[in-house]
mmCIF file of C-alpha atoms in Angstrom:
data_model
loop_
_atom_site.group_PDB
_atom_site.id
_atom_site.type_symbol
_atom_site.label_atom_id
_atom_site.label_comp_id
_atom_site.label_asym_id
_atom_site.label_seq_id
_atom_site.Cartn_x
_atom_site.Cartn_y
_atom_site.Cartn_z
ATOM 1 C CA UNK A 1 30.061 -26.602 -51.223
ATOM 2 C CA UNK A 2 31.222 -22.996 -50.919
ATOM 3 C CA UNK A 3 27.737 -21.785 -51.956
ATOM 4 C CA UNK A 4 26.088 -23.830 -49.195
ATOM 5 C CA UNK A 5 28.447 -22.401 -46.565
ATOM 6 C CA UNK A 6 27.740 -18.868 -47.775
ATOM 7 C CA UNK A 7 24.001 -19.526 -47.781
ATOM 8 C CA UNK A 8 24.154 -20.918 -44.207
ATOM 9 C CA UNK A 9 26.176 -17.911 -43.001
ATOM 10 C CA UNK A 10 23.682 -15.530 -44.628
ATOM 11 C CA UNK A 11 20.740 -17.351 -43.011
ATOM 12 C CA UNK A 12 22.489 -17.226 -39.634
ATOM 13 C CA UNK A 13 22.973 -13.474 -39.996
ATOM 14 C CA UNK A 14 19.297 -13.036 -40.916
ATOM 15 C CA UNK A 15 18.222 -15.014 -37.825
ATOM 16 C CA UNK A 16 20.485 -12.935 -35.558
ATOM 17 C CA UNK A 17 19.248 -9.689 -37.175
ATOM 18 C CA UNK A 18 15.612 -10.839 -36.746
ATOM 19 C CA UNK A 19 16.082 -11.558 -33.032
ATOM 20 C CA UNK A 20 17.861 -8.206 -32.570
ATOM 21 C CA UNK A 21 14.952 -6.398 -34.272
ATOM 22 C CA UNK A 22 12.376 -8.221 -32.124
ATOM 23 C CA UNK A 23 14.334 -7.382 -28.964
ATOM 24 C CA UNK A 24 14.578 -3.734 -29.980
ATOM 25 C CA UNK A 25 10.817 -3.503 -30.660
ATOM 26 C CA UNK A 26 9.927 -5.159 -27.356
ATOM 27 C CA UNK A 27 12.237 -2.772 -25.479
ATOM 28 C CA UNK A 28 10.912 0.270 -27.339
ATOM 29 C CA UNK A 29 7.259 -0.632 -26.704
ATOM 30 C CA UNK A 30 7.874 -1.511 -23.062
ATOM 31 C CA UNK A 31 9.543 1.820 -22.308
ATOM 32 C CA UNK A 32 7.297 4.109 -24.404
ATOM 33 C CA UNK A 33 4.186 5.111 -22.392
ATOM 34 C CA UNK A 34 2.638 6.859 -25.420
ATOM 35 C CA UNK A 35 2.623 3.716 -27.544
ATOM 36 C CA UNK A 36 -0.968 2.804 -28.513
ATOM 37 C CA UNK A 37 -0.638 -0.688 -27.052
ATOM 38 C CA UNK A 38 1.414 0.263 -24.019
ATOM 39 C CA UNK A 39 0.462 -1.379 -20.751
ATOM 40 C CA UNK A 40 -0.666 1.393 -18.438
ATOM 41 C CA UNK A 41 -2.192 0.484 -15.105
ATOM 42 C CA UNK A 42 -5.173 2.709 -14.532
ATOM 43 C CA UNK A 43 -5.998 3.409 -10.917
ATOM 44 C CA UNK A 44 -9.502 4.582 -10.138
ATOM 45 C CA UNK A 45 -9.855 8.144 -8.996
ATOM 46 C CA UNK A 46 -10.989 8.429 -5.367
ATOM 47 C CA UNK A 47 -14.438 9.877 -4.990
ATOM 48 C CA UNK A 48 -16.060 11.564 -2.036
ATOM 49 C CA UNK A 49 -18.837 8.961 -1.946
ATOM 50 C CA UNK A 50 -16.401 6.052 -1.573
ATOM 51 C CA UNK A 51 -14.265 7.663 1.129
ATOM 52 C CA UNK A 52 -16.308 8.699 4.171
ATOM 53 C CA UNK A 53 -15.107 11.489 6.406
ATOM 54 C CA UNK A 54 -13.859 10.038 9.679
ATOM 55 C CA UNK A 55 -13.387 12.298 12.655
ATOM 56 C CA UNK A 56 -12.101 11.316 16.047
ATOM 57 C CA UNK A 57 -11.728 14.328 18.291
ATOM 58 C CA UNK A 58 -8.864 13.907 20.719
ATOM 59 C CA UNK A 59 -7.903 16.433 23.377
ATOM 60 C CA UNK A 60 -4.949 18.687 22.665
ATOM 61 C CA UNK A 61 -1.696 17.016 23.664
ATOM 62 C CA UNK A 62 -2.919 13.458 23.014
ATOM 63 C CA UNK A 63 -0.460 11.064 21.440
ATOM 64 C CA UNK A 64 -1.268 8.237 19.070
ATOM 65 C CA UNK A 65 1.022 5.303 19.758
ATOM 66 C CA UNK A 66 1.084 1.861 18.246
ATOM 67 C CA UNK A 67 -1.140 1.017 15.278
ATOM 68 C CA UNK A 68 -2.225 -2.412 14.132
ATOM 69 C CA UNK A 69 -4.265 -3.408 11.079
ATOM 70 C CA UNK A 70 -6.713 -6.226 11.776
ATOM 71 C CA UNK A 71 -8.623 -7.269 8.679
ATOM 72 C CA UNK A 72 -10.575 -4.215 7.581
ATOM 73 C CA UNK A 73 -10.056 -2.277 10.820
ATOM 74 C CA UNK A 74 -7.243 -0.238 12.320
ATOM 75 C CA UNK A 75 -6.567 -0.476 16.063
ATOM 76 C CA UNK A 76 -4.509 2.291 17.639
ATOM 77 C CA UNK A 77 -3.385 3.277 21.127
ATOM 78 C CA UNK A 78 -4.001 6.835 22.402
ATOM 79 C CA UNK A 79 -2.353 8.411 25.461
ATOM 80 C CA UNK A 80 -4.144 11.511 26.779
ATOM 81 C CA UNK A 81 -2.410 14.451 28.494
ATOM 82 C CA UNK A 82 -3.871 13.434 31.894
ATOM 83 C CA UNK A 83 -2.160 10.031 31.611
ATOM 84 C CA UNK A 84 -5.234 7.960 30.767
ATOM 85 C CA UNK A 85 -4.993 5.604 27.853
ATOM 86 C CA UNK A 86 -7.516 4.361 25.311
ATOM 87 C CA UNK A 87 -7.573 1.833 22.512
ATOM 88 C CA UNK A 88 -9.535 3.011 19.469
ATOM 89 C CA UNK A 89 -10.877 0.816 16.684
ATOM 90 C CA UNK A 90 -11.273 2.574 13.335
ATOM 91 C CA UNK A 91 -13.502 1.097 10.630
ATOM 92 C CA UNK A 92 -12.636 3.005 7.429
ATOM 93 C CA UNK A 93 -15.435 1.426 5.392
ATOM 94 C CA UNK A 94 -18.188 2.518 7.765
ATOM 95 C CA UNK A 95 -16.432 5.698 8.871
ATOM 96 C CA UNK A 96 -16.768 4.923 12.562
ATOM 97 C CA UNK A 97 -14.382 5.063 15.503
ATOM 98 C CA UNK A 98 -15.041 2.922 18.563
ATOM 99 C CA UNK A 99 -13.386 3.174 21.983
ATOM 100 C CA UNK A 100 -13.701 -0.300 23.496
ATOM 101 C CA UNK A 101 -11.064 -0.072 26.250
ATOM 102 C CA UNK A 102 -10.200 2.825 28.590
ATOM 103 C CA UNK A 103 -7.394 2.522 31.134
ATOM 104 C CA UNK A 104 -7.672 5.080 33.955
ATOM 105 C CA UNK A 105 -4.741 6.994 35.388
ATOM 106 C CA UNK A 106 -2.924 5.772 38.494
ATOM 107 C CA UNK A 107 -4.323 8.737 40.491
ATOM 108 C CA UNK A 108 -7.948 7.819 39.772
ATOM 109 C CA UNK A 109 -7.554 4.210 40.938
ATOM 110 C CA UNK A 110 -8.414 3.731 44.621
ATOM 111 C CA UNK A 111 -5.322 3.113 46.693
ATOM 112 C CA UNK A 112 -5.558 0.195 49.145
ATOM 113 C CA UNK A 113 -5.561 1.080 52.817
ATOM 114 C CA UNK A 114 -2.516 -0.367 54.637
ATOM 115 C CA UNK A 115 -3.406 -3.289 56.863
ATOM 116 C CA UNK A 116 -6.591 -4.225 54.940
ATOM 117 C CA UNK A 117 -6.663 -7.057 52.410
#
């Protein structure tokens, strides 16, 4: 009976030692970037062909306000030094900038004549 108890204790120690060794190896491989089977996420290098040059010339003193991403486009609000405002739509894939909406300044809008509807 004593031999069976000793044998069971020895087997229990071997199981605990085996799990400790497996845990150590998993930790070592997970934290070692030079390990031959290490998981390294490879990001593609950006190339000039895949990233077109986008230029939107704004007058000096212009401010870019709110930005919003809509699908594959970026919409942003521009306030010019003269007070006029524009909404630009940037398409990074095509490399184009569109100006669909222009809001004039308060000075350039015709003022109503008093007494006329």
